[in-house]
JSON list of C-alpha atoms in Angstrom, two decimals:
[
{"chain": "W", "resi": 210, "resn": "UNK", "atom": "CA", "xyz": [45.64, 83.58, 169.24]},
{"chain": "W", "resi": 211, "resn": "UNK", "atom": "CA", "xyz": [47.89, 83.03, 166.26]},
{"chain": "W", "resi": 212, "resn": "UNK", "atom": "CA", "xyz": [51.60, 82.54, 165.56]},
{"chain": "W", "resi": 213, "resn": "UNK", "atom": "CA", "xyz": [53.53, 83.71, 162.51]},
{"chain": "W", "resi": 214, "resn": "UNK", "atom": "CA", "xyz": [56.95, 82.64, 161.30]},
{"chain": "W", "resi": 215, "resn": "UNK", "atom": "CA", "xyz": [56.10, 79.15, 160.13]},
{"chain": "W", "resi": 216, "resn": "UNK", "atom": "CA", "xyz": [58.05, 78.14, 157.04]},
{"chain": "W", "resi": 217, "resn": "UNK", "atom": "CA", "xyz": [61.03, 76.28, 155.59]},
{"chain": "W", "resi": 218, "resn": "UNK", "atom": "CA", "xyz": [64.47, 77.70, 156.37]},
{"chain": "W", "resi": 219, "resn": "UNK", "atom": "CA", "xyz": [68.04, 76.70, 155.56]},
{"chain": "W", "resi": 220, "resn": "UNK", "atom": "CA", "xyz": [70.22, 75.13, 158.24]},
{"chain": "W", "resi": 221, "resn": "UNK", "atom": "CA", "xyz": [71.72, 77.78, 160.51]},
{"chain": "W", "resi": 222, "resn": "UNK", "atom": "CA", "xyz": [69.40, 80.53, 159.41]},
{"chain": "W", "resi": 223, "resn": "UNK", "atom": "CA", "xyz": [67.23, 82.53, 161.77]},
{"chain": "W", "resi": 224, "resn": "UNK", "atom": "CA", "xyz": [63.48, 82.35, 161.96]},
{"chain": "W", "resi": 225, "resn": "UNK", "atom": "CA", "xyz": [61.49, 84.99, 163.80]},
{"chain": "W", "resi": 226, "resn": "UNK", "atom": "CA", "xyz": [58.29, 83.87, 165.46]},
{"chain": "W", "resi": 227, "resn": "UNK", "atom": "CA", "xyz": [55.49, 86.21, 166.54]},
{"chain": "W", "resi": 228, "resn": "UNK", "atom": "CA", "xyz": [52.62, 85.21, 168.84]},
{"chain": "W", "resi": 229, "resn": "UNK", "atom": "CA", "xyz": [49.53, 87.40, 168.54]},
{"chain": "W", "resi": 230, "resn": "UNK", "atom": "CA", "xyz": [46.82, 87.10, 171.20]},
{"chain": "W", "resi": 231, "resn": "UNK", "atom": "CA", "xyz": [43.18, 87.67, 170.38]},
{"chain": "W", "resi": 232, "resn": "UNK", "atom": "CA", "xyz": [41.45, 90.50, 172.23]},
{"chain": "W", "resi": 233, "resn": "UNK", "atom": "CA", "xyz": [40.77, 89.40, 175.80]},
{"chain": "W", "resi": 234, "resn": "UNK", "atom": "CA", "xyz": [43.77, 87.08, 175.92]},
{"chain": "W", "resi": 235, "resn": "UNK", "atom": "CA", "xyz": [47.50, 87.48, 176.58]},
{"chain": "W", "resi": 236, "resn": "UNK", "atom": "CA", "xyz": [50.58, 85.59, 175.43]},
{"chain": "W", "resi": 237, "resn": "UNK", "atom": "CA", "xyz": [52.18, 83.62, 178.28]},
{"chain": "W", "resi": 238, "resn": "UNK", "atom": "CA", "xyz": [55.03, 81.63, 176.69]},
{"chain": "W", "resi": 239, "resn": "UNK", "atom": "CA", "xyz": [55.90, 79.10, 174.03]},
{"chain": "W", "resi": 240, "resn": "UNK", "atom": "CA", "xyz": [55.30, 75.47, 174.91]},
{"chain": "W", "resi": 241, "resn": "UNK", "atom": "CA", "xyz": [59.03, 74.96, 175.56]},
{"chain": "W", "resi": 242, "resn": "UNK", "atom": "CA", "xyz": [58.85, 77.61, 178.33]},
{"chain": "W", "resi": 243, "resn": "UNK", "atom": "CA", "xyz": [60.49, 80.46, 176.44]},
{"chain": "W", "resi": 244, "resn": "UNK", "atom": "CA", "xyz": [58.72, 83.81, 177.02]},
{"chain": "W", "resi": 245, "resn": "UNK", "atom": "CA", "xyz": [60.29, 85.86, 174.18]},
{"chain": "W", "resi": 246, "resn": "UNK", "atom": "CA", "xyz": [57.81, 87.40, 171.79]},
{"chain": "W", "resi": 247, "resn": "UNK", "atom": "CA", "xyz": [58.91, 87.94, 169.11]},
{"chain": "W", "resi": 248, "resn": "UNK", "atom": "CA", "xyz": [61.38, 85.07, 169.30]},
{"chain": "W", "resi": 249, "resn": "UNK", "atom": "CA", "xyz": [64.41, 84.38, 167.09]},
{"chain": "W", "resi": 250, "resn": "UNK", "atom": "CA", "xyz": [65.43, 80.78, 166.44]},
{"chain": "W", "resi": 251, "resn": "UNK", "atom": "CA", "xyz": [68.80, 79.54, 165.12]},
{"chain": "W", "resi": 252, "resn": "UNK", "atom": "CA", "xyz": [67.54, 76.60, 163.12]},
{"chain": "W", "resi": 253, "resn": "UNK", "atom": "CA", "xyz": [69.50, 73.36, 163.35]},
{"chain": "W", "resi": 254, "resn": "UNK", "atom": "CA", "xyz": [66.59, 70.93, 163.07]},
{"chain": "W", "resi": 255, "resn": "UNK", "atom": "CA", "xyz": [62.87, 70.72, 162.41]},
{"chain": "W", "resi": 256, "resn": "UNK", "atom": "CA", "xyz": [61.15, 72.62, 165.20]},
{"chain": "W", "resi": 257, "resn": "UNK", "atom": "CA", "xyz": [57.57, 72.66, 166.33]},
{"chain": "W", "resi": 258, "resn": "UNK", "atom": "CA", "xyz": [56.54, 75.36, 168.79]},
{"chain": "W", "resi": 259, "resn": "UNK", "atom": "CA", "xyz": [53.11, 76.42, 169.97]},
{"chain": "W", "resi": 260, "resn": "UNK", "atom": "CA", "xyz": [52.24, 79.66, 171.73]},
{"chain": "W", "resi": 261, "resn": "UNK", "atom": "CA", "xyz": [50.30, 79.45, 174.99]},
{"chain": "W", "resi": 262, "resn": "UNK", "atom": "CA", "xyz": [47.76, 82.15, 175.77]},
{"chain": "W", "resi": 263, "resn": "UNK", "atom": "CA", "xyz": [45.79, 82.92, 178.90]},
{"chain": "W", "resi": 264, "resn": "UNK", "atom": "CA", "xyz": [42.47, 84.65, 179.29]},
{"chain": "W", "resi": 265, "resn": "UNK", "atom": "CA", "xyz": [42.69, 88.21, 180.63]},
{"chain": "W", "resi": 266, "resn": "UNK", "atom": "CA", "xyz": [41.05, 89.30, 183.85]},
{"chain": "W", "resi": 267, "resn": "UNK", "atom": "CA", "xyz": [39.37, 92.68, 184.12]},
{"chain": "W", "resi": 268, "resn": "UNK", "atom": "CA", "xyz": [38.16, 94.71, 187.07]},
{"chain": "W", "resi": 269, "resn": "UNK", "atom": "CA", "xyz": [34.63, 96.05, 187.40]},
{"chain": "W", "resi": 270, "resn": "UNK", "atom": "CA", "xyz": [34.29, 98.91, 189.88]},
{"chain": "W", "resi": 271, "resn": "UNK", "atom": "CA", "xyz": [31.14, 100.70, 191.01]},
{"chain": "W", "resi": 272, "resn": "UNK", "atom": "CA", "xyz": [30.70, 104.11, 192.60]},
{"chain": "W", "resi": 273, "resn": "UNK", "atom": "CA", "xyz": [27.99, 106.68, 193.37]},
{"chain": "W", "resi": 274, "resn": "UNK", "atom": "CA", "xyz": [27.59, 110.35, 192.50]},
{"chain": "W", "resi": 275, "resn": "UNK", "atom": "CA", "xyz": [26.94, 111.13, 196.20]},
{"chain": "W", "resi": 276, "resn": "UNK", "atom": "CA", "xyz": [27.51, 108.65, 199.03]},
{"chain": "W", "resi": 277, "resn": "UNK", "atom": "CA", "xyz": [24.78, 110.25, 201.15]},
{"chain": "W", "resi": 278, "resn": "UNK", "atom": "CA", "xyz": [22.24, 109.26, 198.50]},
{"chain": "W", "resi": 279, "resn": "UNK", "atom": "CA", "xyz": [23.00, 105.58, 197.97]},
{"chain": "W", "resi": 280, "resn": "UNK", "atom": "CA", "xyz": [25.49, 102.77, 197.56]},
{"chain": "W", "resi": 281, "resn": "UNK", "atom": "CA", "xyz": [26.50, 100.17, 195.00]},
{"chain": "W", "resi": 282, "resn": "UNK", "atom": "CA", "xyz": [27.50, 96.51, 194.91]},
{"chain": "W", "resi": 283, "resn": "UNK", "atom": "CA", "xyz": [29.32, 94.42, 192.34]},
{"chain": "W", "resi": 284, "resn": "UNK", "atom": "CA", "xyz": [33.02, 95.33, 192.49]},
{"chain": "W", "resi": 285, "resn": "UNK", "atom": "CA", "xyz": [34.93, 92.30, 191.26]},
{"chain": "W", "resi": 286, "resn": "UNK", "atom": "CA", "xyz": [37.72, 90.98, 189.06]},
{"chain": "W", "resi": 287, "resn": "UNK", "atom": "CA", "xyz": [36.71, 88.27, 186.59]},
{"chain": "W", "resi": 288, "resn": "UNK", "atom": "CA", "xyz": [37.69, 86.66, 183.31]},
{"chain": "W", "resi": 289, "resn": "UNK", "atom": "CA", "xyz": [37.09, 88.22, 179.90]},
{"chain": "W", "resi": 290, "resn": "UNK", "atom": "CA", "xyz": [33.46, 87.75, 178.76]},
{"chain": "W", "resi": 291, "resn": "UNK", "atom": "CA", "xyz": [32.22, 86.71, 182.21]},
{"chain": "W", "resi": 292, "resn": "UNK", "atom": "CA", "xyz": [28.98, 88.35, 183.32]},
{"chain": "W", "resi": 293, "resn": "UNK", "atom": "CA", "xyz": [28.64, 90.11, 186.65]},
{"chain": "W", "resi": 294, "resn": "UNK", "atom": "CA", "xyz": [25.71, 91.74, 188.44]},
{"chain": "W", "resi": 295, "resn": "UNK", "atom": "CA", "xyz": [26.00, 95.32, 189.63]},
{"chain": "W", "resi": 296, "resn": "UNK", "atom": "CA", "xyz": [23.38, 96.90, 191.88]},
{"chain": "W", "resi": 297, "resn": "UNK", "atom": "CA", "xyz": [22.55, 100.46, 192.97]},
{"chain": "W", "resi": 298, "resn": "UNK", "atom": "CA", "xyz": [20.78, 100.86, 196.34]},
{"chain": "W", "resi": 299, "resn": "UNK", "atom": "CA", "xyz": [19.19, 104.20, 197.18]},
{"chain": "W", "resi": 300, "resn": "UNK", "atom": "CA", "xyz": [19.07, 105.62, 200.71]},
{"chain": "W", "resi": 301, "resn": "UNK", "atom": "CA", "xyz": [15.78, 106.82, 202.18]},
{"chain": "W", "resi": 302, "resn": "UNK", "atom": "CA", "xyz": [14.65, 110.03, 200.51]},
{"chain": "W", "resi": 303, "resn": "UNK", "atom": "CA", "xyz": [16.47, 109.33, 197.25]},
{"chain": "W", "resi": 304, "resn": "UNK", "atom": "CA", "xyz": [15.90, 107.26, 194.13]},
{"chain": "W", "resi": 305, "resn": "UNK", "atom": "CA", "xyz": [18.16, 105.70, 191.52]},
{"chain": "W", "resi": 306, "resn": "UNK", "atom": "CA", "xyz": [18.17, 107.49, 188.15]},
{"chain": "W", "resi": 307, "resn": "UNK", "atom": "CA", "xyz": [20.74, 105.78, 185.93]},
{"chain": "W", "resi": 308, "resn": "UNK", "atom": "CA", "xyz": [24.28, 104.47, 185.52]},
{"chain": "W", "resi": 309, "resn": "UNK", "atom": "CA", "xyz": [26.86, 106.67, 183.81]},
{"chain": "W", "resi": 310, "resn": "UNK", "atom": "CA", "xyz": [26.36, 104.70, 180.57]},
{"chain": "W", "resi": 311, "resn": "UNK", "atom": "CA", "xyz": [22.67, 105.64, 180.49]},
{"chain": "W", "resi": 312, "resn": "UNK", "atom": "CA", "xyz": [21.25, 102.29, 181.65]},
{"chain": "W", "resi": 313, "resn": "UNK", "atom": "CA", "xyz": [18.29, 102.79, 184.02]},
{"chain": "W", "resi": 314, "resn": "UNK", "atom": "CA", "xyz": [18.14, 99.31, 185.61]},
{"chain": "W", "resi": 315, "resn": "UNK", "atom": "CA", "xyz": [19.28, 99.56, 189.22]},
{"chain": "W", "resi": 316, "resn": "UNK", "atom": "CA", "xyz": [20.27, 95.88, 189.16]},
{"chain": "W", "resi": 317, "resn": "UNK", "atom": "CA", "xyz": [21.79, 94.66, 185.92]},
{"chain": "W", "resi": 318, "resn": "UNK", "atom": "CA", "xyz": [24.20, 92.19, 184.39]},
{"chain": "W", "resi": 319, "resn": "UNK", "atom": "CA", "xyz": [27.22, 93.42, 182.46]},
{"chain": "W", "resi": 320, "resn": "UNK", "atom": "CA", "xyz": [29.52, 91.36, 180.27]},
{"chain": "W", "resi": 321, "resn": "UNK", "atom": "CA", "xyz": [33.15, 92.06, 181.07]},
{"chain": "W", "resi": 322, "resn": "UNK", "atom": "CA", "xyz": [35.36, 93.07, 178.14]},
{"chain": "W", "resi": 323, "resn": "UNK", "atom": "CA", "xyz": [37.64, 95.63, 179.82]},
{"chain": "W", "resi": 324, "resn": "UNK", "atom": "CA", "xyz": [38.38, 97.37, 183.12]},
{"chain": "W", "resi": 325, "resn": "UNK", "atom": "CA", "xyz": [35.38, 99.59, 183.72]},
{"chain": "W", "resi": 326, "resn": "UNK", "atom": "CA", "xyz": [33.84, 101.87, 186.31]},
{"chain": "W", "resi": 327, "resn": "UNK", "atom": "CA", "xyz": [30.06, 102.15, 186.57]},
{"chain": "W", "resi": 328, "resn": "UNK", "atom": "CA", "xyz": [28.78, 105.18, 188.50]},
{"chain": "W", "resi": 329, "resn": "UNK", "atom": "CA", "xyz": [25.24, 105.20, 189.89]},
{"chain": "W", "resi": 330, "resn": "UNK", "atom": "CA", "xyz": [23.36, 108.49, 189.86]},
{"chain": "W", "resi": 331, "resn": "UNK", "atom": "CA", "xyz": [20.74, 109.23, 192.52]},
{"chain": "W", "resi": 332, "resn": "UNK", "atom": "CA", "xyz": [18.35, 112.16, 192.96]},
{"chain": "W", "resi": 333, "resn": "UNK", "atom": "CA", "xyz": [16.17, 113.42, 195.80]},
{"chain": "W", "resi": 334, "resn": "UNK", "atom": "CA", "xyz": [12.59, 112.18, 195.97]},
{"chain": "W", "resi": 335, "resn": "UNK", "atom": "CA", "xyz": [9.81, 114.69, 195.44]},
{"chain": "W", "resi": 336, "resn": "UNK", "atom": "CA", "xyz": [6.94, 114.49, 197.90]},
{"chain": "W", "resi": 337, "resn": "UNK", "atom": "CA", "xyz": [3.41, 115.86, 197.57]},
{"chain": "W", "resi": 338, "resn": "UNK", "atom": "CA", "xyz": [1.83, 118.31, 200.01]},
{"chain": "W", "resi": 339, "resn": "UNK", "atom": "CA", "xyz": [-1.95, 118.14, 200.18]},
{"chain": "W", "resi": 340, "resn": "UNK", "atom": "CA", "xyz": [-3.64, 120.93, 202.18]},
{"chain": "W", "resi": 341, "resn": "UNK", "atom": "CA", "xyz": [-7.37, 121.15, 202.72]},
{"chain": "W", "resi": 342, "resn": "UNK", "atom": "CA", "xyz": [-10.03, 122.87, 204.84]},
{"chain": "W", "resi": 343, "resn": "UNK", "atom": "CA", "xyz": [-13.69, 123.82, 204.81]},
{"chain": "W", "resi": 344, "resn": "UNK", "atom": "CA", "xyz": [-13.51, 126.76, 202.38]},
{"chain": "W", "resi": 345, "resn": "UNK", "atom": "CA", "xyz": [-16.54, 128.38, 203.94]},
{"chain": "W", "resi": 346, "resn": "UNK", "atom": "CA", "xyz": [-14.61, 128.76, 207.20]},
{"chain": "W", "resi": 347, "resn": "UNK", "atom": "CA", "xyz": [-11.12, 129.66, 205.99]},
{"chain": "W", "resi": 348, "resn": "UNK", "atom": "CA", "xyz": [-8.31, 129.00, 203.56]},
{"chain": "W", "resi": 349, "resn": "UNK", "atom": "CA", "xyz": [-4.93, 127.26, 203.43]},
{"chain": "W", "resi": 350, "resn": "UNK", "atom": "CA", "xyz": [-1.81, 128.15, 201.50]},
{"chain": "W", "resi": 351, "resn": "UNK", "atom": "CA", "xyz": [1.45, 126.39, 200.66]},
{"chain": "W", "resi": 352, "resn": "UNK", "atom": "CA", "xyz": [3.47, 124.51, 198.05]},
{"chain": "W", "resi": 353, "resn": "UNK", "atom": "CA", "xyz": [1.96, 121.39, 196.50]},
{"chain": "W", "resi": 354, "resn": "UNK", "atom": "CA", "xyz": [5.28, 119.49, 196.36]},
{"chain": "W", "resi": 355, "resn": "UNK", "atom": "CA", "xyz": [8.87, 119.67, 197.59]},
{"chain": "W", "resi": 356, "resn": "UNK", "atom": "CA", "xyz": [12.04, 117.60, 197.49]},
{"chain": "W", "resi": 357, "resn": "UNK", "atom": "CA", "xyz": [13.29, 115.45, 200.34]},
{"chain": "W", "resi": 358, "resn": "UNK", "atom": "CA", "xyz": [14.42, 117.60, 203.32]},
{"chain": "W", "resi": 359, "resn": "UNK", "atom": "CA", "xyz": [13.30, 120.80, 201.60]},
{"chain": "W", "resi": 360, "resn": "UNK", "atom": "CA", "xyz": [11.69, 123.25, 204.03]},
{"chain": "W", "resi": 361, "resn": "UNK", "atom": "CA", "xyz": [8.33, 124.73, 203.04]},
{"chain": "W", "resi": 362, "resn": "UNK", "atom": "CA", "xyz": [5.95, 127.10, 204.79]},
{"chain": "W", "resi": 363, "resn": "UNK", "atom": "CA", "xyz": [2.20, 126.50, 205.05]},
{"chain": "W", "resi": 364, "resn": "UNK", "atom": "CA", "xyz": [-0.46, 128.72, 206.56]},
{"chain": "W", "resi": 365, "resn": "UNK", "atom": "CA", "xyz": [-4.12, 128.64, 207.59]},
{"chain": "W", "resi": 366, "resn": "UNK", "atom": "CA", "xyz": [-6.26, 131.80, 207.49]},
{"chain": "W", "resi": 367, "resn": "UNK", "atom": "CA", "xyz": [-9.77, 131.89, 208.98]},
{"chain": "W", "resi": 368, "resn": "UNK", "atom": "CA", "xyz": [-12.60, 133.80, 207.31]},
{"chain": "W", "resi": 369, "resn": "UNK", "atom": "CA", "xyz": [-14.26, 136.63, 209.17]},
{"chain": "W", "resi": 370, "resn": "UNK", "atom": "CA", "xyz": [-16.23, 135.26, 212.11]},
{"chain": "W", "resi": 371, "resn": "UNK", "atom": "CA", "xyz": [-14.07, 132.14, 212.48]},
{"chain": "W", "resi": 372, "resn": "UNK", "atom": "CA", "xyz": [-10.79, 131.24, 214.15]},
{"chain": "W", "resi": 373, "resn": "UNK", "atom": "CA", "xyz": [-8.15, 128.63, 213.47]},
{"chain": "W", "resi": 374, "resn": "UNK", "atom": "CA", "xyz": [-8.22, 125.63, 215.84]},
{"chain": "W", "resi": 375, "resn": "UNK", "atom": "CA", "xyz": [-5.51, 123.23, 214.68]},
{"chain": "W", "resi": 376, "resn": "UNK", "atom": "CA", "xyz": [-4.07, 121.16, 211.86]},
{"chain": "W", "resi": 377, "resn": "UNK", "atom": "CA", "xyz": [-5.12, 117.53, 211.59]},
{"chain": "W", "resi": 378, "resn": "UNK", "atom": "CA", "xyz": [-1.76, 116.43, 213.05]},
{"chain": "W", "resi": 379, "resn": "UNK", "atom": "CA", "xyz": [-2.43, 118.45, 216.22]},
{"chain": "W", "resi": 380, "resn": "UNK", "atom": "CA", "xyz": [-0.24, 121.49, 215.51]},
{"chain": "W", "resi": 381, "resn": "UNK", "atom": "CA", "xyz": [-1.85, 124.78, 216.57]},
{"chain": "W", "resi": 382, "resn": "UNK", "atom": "CA", "xyz": [0.54, 127.03, 214.62]},
{"chain": "W", "resi": 383, "resn": "UNK", "atom": "CA", "xyz": [-1.33, 128.93, 211.89]},
{"chain": "W", "resi": 384, "resn": "UNK", "atom": "CA", "xyz": [1.95, 129.44, 210.04]},
{"chain": "W", "resi": 385, "resn": "UNK", "atom": "CA", "xyz": [4.44, 126.58, 210.18]},
{"chain": "W", "resi": 386, "resn": "UNK", "atom": "CA", "xyz": [7.50, 125.24, 208.43]},
{"chain": "W", "resi": 387, "resn": "UNK", "atom": "CA", "xyz": [7.67, 121.62, 207.32]},
{"chain": "W", "resi": 388, "resn": "UNK", "atom": "CA", "xyz": [10.76, 119.60, 206.38]},
{"chain": "W", "resi": 389, "resn": "UNK", "atom": "CA", "xyz": [9.60, 117.04, 203.84]},
{"chain": "W", "resi": 390, "resn": "UNK", "atom": "CA", "xyz": [10.50, 113.39, 204.41]},
{"chain": "W", "resi": 391, "resn": "UNK", "atom": "CA", "xyz": [7.37, 111.85, 202.88]},
{"chain": "W", "resi": 392, "resn": "UNK", "atom": "CA", "xyz": [4.07, 112.72, 201.21]},
{"chain": "W", "resi": 393, "resn": "UNK", "atom": "CA", "xyz": [1.99, 114.77, 203.61]},
{"chain": "W", "resi": 394, "resn": "UNK", "atom": "CA", "xyz": [-1.73, 115.54, 203.86]},
{"chain": "W", "resi": 395, "resn": "UNK", "atom": "CA", "xyz": [-3.02, 118.12, 206.35]},
{"chain": "W", "resi": 396, "resn": "UNK", "atom": "CA", "xyz": [-6.43, 119.58, 207.03]},
{"chain": "W", "resi": 397, "resn": "UNK", "atom": "CA", "xyz": [-6.90, 122.93, 208.78]},
{"chain": "W", "resi": 398, "resn": "UNK", "atom": "CA", "xyz": [-9.73, 123.03, 211.30]},
{"chain": "W", "resi": 399, "resn": "UNK", "atom": "CA", "xyz": [-11.65, 126.25, 211.94]},
{"chain": "W", "resi": 400, "resn": "UNK", "atom": "CA", "xyz": [-14.45, 127.04, 214.37]},
{"chain": "W", "resi": 401, "resn": "UNK", "atom": "CA", "xyz": [-16.92, 129.91, 214.64]},
{"chain": "W", "resi": 402, "resn": "UNK", "atom": "CA", "xyz": [-16.03, 132.72, 217.00]},
{"chain": "W", "resi": 403, "resn": "UNK", "atom": "CA", "xyz": [-18.18, 133.06, 220.08]},
{"chain": "W", "resi": 404, "resn": "UNK", "atom": "CA", "xyz": [-19.33, 136.47, 221.17]},
{"chain": "W", "resi": 405, "resn": "UNK", "atom": "CA", "xyz": [-20.64, 137.48, 224.56]},
{"chain": "W", "resi": 406, "resn": "UNK", "atom": "CA", "xyz": [-23.73, 139.59, 224.96]},
{"chain": "W", "resi": 407, "resn": "UNK", "atom": "CA", "xyz": [-23.96, 141.51, 228.24]},
{"chain": "W", "resi": 408, "resn": "UNK", "atom": "CA", "xyz": [-27.02, 143.42, 229.41]},
{"chain": "W", "resi": 409, "resn": "UNK", "atom": "CA", "xyz": [-26.89, 146.12, 232.01]},
{"chain": "W", "resi": 410, "resn": "UNK", "atom": "CA", "xyz": [-29.55, 146.66, 234.67]},
{"chain": "W", "resi": 411, "resn": "UNK", "atom": "CA", "xyz": [-31.98, 149.40, 233.72]},
{"chain": "W", "resi": 412, "resn": "UNK", "atom": "CA", "xyz": [-32.10, 152.67, 235.68]},
{"chain": "W", "resi": 413, "resn": "UNK", "atom": "CA", "xyz": [-35.49, 153.83, 237.04]},
{"chain": "W", "resi": 414, "resn": "UNK", "atom": "CA", "xyz": [-36.48, 157.34, 236.13]},
{"chain": "W", "resi": 415, "resn": "UNK", "atom": "CA", "xyz": [-37.70, 159.57, 238.90]}
]
């Protein structure tokens, strides 16, 4: 910081001193303990005074756009120009997108120059749905992707002469609803229909 008011004055005159702190610092007092700023002096002798400054402390706060999607770490109060690490942690089914200042690093260092809030933004994961079958025996239908916890319907349809047996995960429902929590791959199993041939005893003609 700086002080103004230095000069030569007549006995009994007043001098006004001003202490100006640099950004990131605050005036505390003059070295004789006086806390007035500006300060008026009734001069009766040569006087030497020095301002005392202290470094400011600032608070870094973190938050999330939705607490069900993730959490943050790094809330602290530190000195001007200190560096702190802030971290965004996503919950299962979600992923970190960015901080509210556009930075896309989920763990980052920030240099402290003011009180500031950093908000982490999370979005739902998108999972793939892979359906397959022997196309000569039947067909499958359904979405190829969906977001976390989104409900989607899939179906298996046999070709003529075949019937649906089961999905590769053991489900025997030809039409089913899935709630996506991960990538999923399912194969529909079909089998040929079996037909019975019955012959009747012949009748003798008389």
